[in-house]
Amino acid sequence: MAETSASPTLLLKDELDIVIPTIRNLDFLEMWRPFFQPYHLIIVQDGDPSKIIKVPGGFDYELYNRNDITRILGPKASCISFKDSACRCFGYLVSKKKYIFTIDDDCFVAKDPSGKEINALQQHIKNLLAPSTPFFFNTLYDPYREGTDFVRGYPFSLREGVPTAVSHGLWLNIPDYDAPTQLVKPLEKNTRFVDAVMTIPKGTLFPMCGMNLAFNRELIGPAMYFGLMGDGQPIGRYDDMWAGWCTKVICDHMGWGVKTGLPYIWHSKASNPFVNLKKEYKGIYWQEELIPFFQSAILPKDCTTVQKCYIELSKQVRAKLGKVDEYFIKLADAMVTWVEAWDELNQTGKSSEVPNGAAK
Ligand SMILES: O=c1ccn([C@@H]2O[C@H](COP(=O)(O)OP(=O)(O)O[C@H]3O[C@@H](CO)[C@H](O)[C@H]3O)[C@@H](O)[C@H]2O)c(=O)[nH]1
Ligand SMILES: [Mn+2]
């Protein structure tokens, strides 16, 4: 794909929000300042709403705490997790932009093998602006990157590609391992930089991590619900996984692409594996039933919008996963509440965005 005269990043300066969930602090922004400062930030403050989170000067932002979430959503706030990074999806709800990039507050600027700092946001933008190839795998990976192309035998009828809905980035240093793996390999670090972006083939699920993720909000936003986790819930650290499985099934149905690979960020803090085990353990055996459910999920032809797909999926969750645990009945209801909240905030054009400060 030919580079435009203006850098892709500047092309999306007013079309992309950066969503950050935090229960700690935002000091990490200093390192990202050269790349993030031109963009609007949506900070979702988790935990105690009376705690003051300091936003480094010079950033254009809006900040929402639990009181804001309750004020804006009323009873629908029940679908937004508390005391879990899943709260970040509130930022997707209130954004008015076409694209979202979400990043954790313990993720820093990584360096490529040449020692050059990686502008992760720019790479996500390139990924989202270039088509995807879910229907036929290109063995030289992303055919739209400079210096590569489709290989011999690749059908010309498929070379236009399809719109890209999701760009899933990776992590150097602390990999996003589950608790058991973290426990048996406490010192393992990811030092492998793989210079590749690839489309995840249609019909294939993947473990979507929310710490370095971008997506086209206008395409897949209504399905990017980070499921009910944290306080009062029997499970944690499956919020992003849930969103990844739902969005991949819907992207496959709608004919959109999901990419994974570049960009890398430097993940600095390993969360406590024992705490993580308590959060994850039910998910570790439940997912042996969840994956076959998503692999066999079929969306009817009359599901022509993401909202319709998502509601249909919630009905199938209730019917088929409600038997696994009653939690999935609650989750199916929360999925419906999420779509209702999405449509309420995004059809009336109600803007809750205020420059540089707390929400209205
Ligand atoms: O109760 C909480 C806990 C954390 N946060 C914020 O969420 C992100 C991620 O937190 P953390 O880095 O501690 O957790 P990790 O295990 O490294 O995160 C990975 O697991 C996923 C959780 O499902 C997450 O998406 C992955 O990155 C930070 O910004 C915390 O400040 C929170 O808001 N509330
Ligand atoms: Mn982390």
Coordinates of C-alpha atoms and ligand atoms in Angstrom, one line a residue, residues 24 104-107 174 211 267-271, ligand 2:
R24 CA -2.4 3.1 39.5
D104 CA -2.2 -0.4 29.8
D105 CA -0.4 2.0 32.2
D106 CA 2.5 -0.5 32.6
C107 CA 3.3 -0.6 28.9
I174 CA 6.7 -9.5 30.3
M211 CA -2.9 -4.2 26.7
H267 CA 5.4 -4.6 29.1
S268 CA 7.1 -3.8 32.4
K269 CA 5.1 -5.2 35.3
A270 CA 4.2 -8.8 35.9
S271 CA 0.9 -8.9 37.8
Ligands
MN2 MN 0.5 -5.3 33.0

